[in-house]
Each structure stands twice: as structure tokens, then as C-alpha cells.
Coordinates of C-alpha atoms in Angstrom, one line a residue:
M29 CA 69.2 123.4 121.8
A30 CA 71.3 120.2 122.2
T31 CA 70.8 116.8 120.6
D32 CA 69.1 114.2 122.7
P33 CA 69.4 110.4 122.4
T34 CA 66.1 110.1 120.4
Q35 CA 67.2 112.6 117.8
F36 CA 70.6 110.9 117.7
K37 CA 69.1 107.5 116.9
V38 CA 67.1 109.0 114.1
R39 CA 70.3 110.4 112.6
F40 CA 72.3 107.3 113.3
P41 CA 70.0 104.2 113.2
E42 CA 73.1 102.0 113.7
Y43 CA 72.9 102.9 117.3
A44 CA 69.2 102.1 117.8
D45 CA 69.9 99.3 120.2
V46 CA 72.3 101.4 122.4
D47 CA 70.9 102.5 125.7
D48 CA 69.9 106.1 125.8
S49 CA 71.9 106.8 129.0
F50 CA 75.1 105.6 127.2
I51 CA 74.4 107.8 124.2
Q52 CA 73.8 110.8 126.5
I53 CA 77.2 110.3 128.1
F54 CA 78.9 110.8 124.7
L55 CA 76.6 113.7 123.8
N56 CA 77.6 115.4 127.0
D57 CA 81.3 114.7 126.3
A58 CA 81.0 116.1 122.8
A59 CA 79.3 119.3 124.2
L60 CA 82.1 119.8 126.6
V61 CA 84.7 120.2 123.9
M62 CA 82.6 122.3 121.6
D63 CA 81.8 126.0 121.8
E64 CA 78.2 126.6 120.9
Q65 CA 78.9 130.2 120.0
V66 CA 81.5 129.2 117.5
W67 CA 79.4 126.4 116.0
G68 CA 76.2 128.4 115.9
K69 CA 73.4 126.7 114.0
Y70 CA 75.7 123.7 113.3
F71 CA 76.2 122.9 116.9
D72 CA 73.6 120.1 117.1
N73 CA 75.0 118.4 114.0
G74 CA 78.6 118.7 115.2
Q75 CA 77.6 117.4 118.6
A76 CA 75.8 114.4 117.1
Y77 CA 78.7 113.5 114.8
L78 CA 81.3 113.9 117.5
A79 CA 79.2 111.7 119.9
A80 CA 78.9 109.1 117.1
H81 CA 82.7 109.2 116.7
Y82 CA 83.2 108.8 120.4
L83 CA 80.7 105.9 120.5
A84 CA 82.5 104.2 117.6
M85 CA 85.8 104.6 119.3
A86 CA 84.3 103.2 122.6
N87 CA 83.2 100.1 120.6
K88 CA 86.5 99.7 118.8
G89 CA 87.7 96.8 121.0
S90 CA 84.3 95.2 121.7
A91 CA 83.4 91.7 120.4
G92 CA 81.1 93.1 117.8
G93 CA 83.4 95.8 116.7
G94 CA 82.4 99.4 116.2
A95 CA 80.6 101.2 113.4
G96 CA 83.3 102.2 111.0
V97 CA 86.3 102.2 113.3
S98 CA 89.1 102.0 110.7
G99 CA 91.0 105.0 109.6
S100 CA 90.5 106.8 106.4
V101 CA 91.6 105.1 103.2
T102 CA 95.1 106.4 102.2
G103 CA 95.9 104.0 99.4
R104 CA 94.4 101.5 97.0
T105 CA 95.5 98.8 94.6
V106 CA 93.0 97.5 92.1
D107 CA 94.6 94.4 90.6
G108 CA 96.6 93.5 93.7
V109 CA 93.4 94.2 95.8
S110 CA 95.0 96.0 98.7
V111 CA 93.7 98.9 100.8
S112 CA 95.7 101.1 103.2
Y113 CA 94.3 102.9 106.1
G114 CA 95.5 106.0 107.9
S115 CA 96.5 106.0 111.5
A116 CA 95.6 108.4 114.3
Q117 CA 98.9 109.0 116.0
P118 CA 98.9 112.3 117.9
V119 CA 101.9 114.5 117.3
G120 CA 101.6 116.8 120.3
G121 CA 101.8 114.4 123.2
A122 CA 99.6 111.7 124.7
N123 CA 96.6 113.9 125.4
S124 CA 96.6 115.8 122.1
Q125 CA 94.0 115.2 119.4
T126 CA 95.1 115.8 115.8
A127 CA 93.1 115.4 112.7
G128 CA 94.2 111.8 112.6
F129 CA 92.2 111.1 115.8
Y130 CA 89.0 112.2 113.9
N131 CA 89.9 110.1 110.9
T132 CA 89.6 106.8 112.8
T133 CA 85.9 106.5 112.2
Q134 CA 83.4 107.2 109.5
Y135 CA 82.0 110.1 111.5

């Protein structure tokens, strides 16, 4: 069983106003790179979170910004009030996806 846009919006209400067909595109993209036999009972959750990540990345340059599109926090300073964020530079070429790619959103 795969996640549908209605289930996706229940899990991620921040995407409630996004058109279902747009969400379905990213659900389909997520399913293409996942092996349901490997993921087993966690496939639907993984598909939903990967689609949310893709949606956040798609919204990264939009006027309203995306949901949680900064990298993970890699440093903090309390008195100087500074925060550092990780980057997502691939190390295996332009088409590779490293852990950094997946650290660019909250998903």
C-alpha cells in the first residue's frame, strides 16, 4: 500500500493547501527510489517523509520559502547568539545524493 495525498496531508498539515496532484508527483518520485521489499512495513512512512523532503526542496526558492529548508544545525553559540547550518554538497559527482542532501530539510 502506498501513501496517497490525503494521508500525506494528515501526516504533514503544513502541506494542506498544496494541490493533491503536485503532492502525488513527489510521492511517485519517492517510490521510484525506494525498494518496498527492503523498507517492508516502513515503506509508507519512508515514502511520505521523502516526498515531504522533495516538496520542501522544491519550495526552497519560492517567495514563501519552504517548510524547513535549512540544513541541520552543526554549531551554536549562546552568548554570541550564532547558529551554523550544515550544507548538502555531494561528494560523488553532480548526480550523487549523500547524507548531506537529506539534511537540507526537517524531513
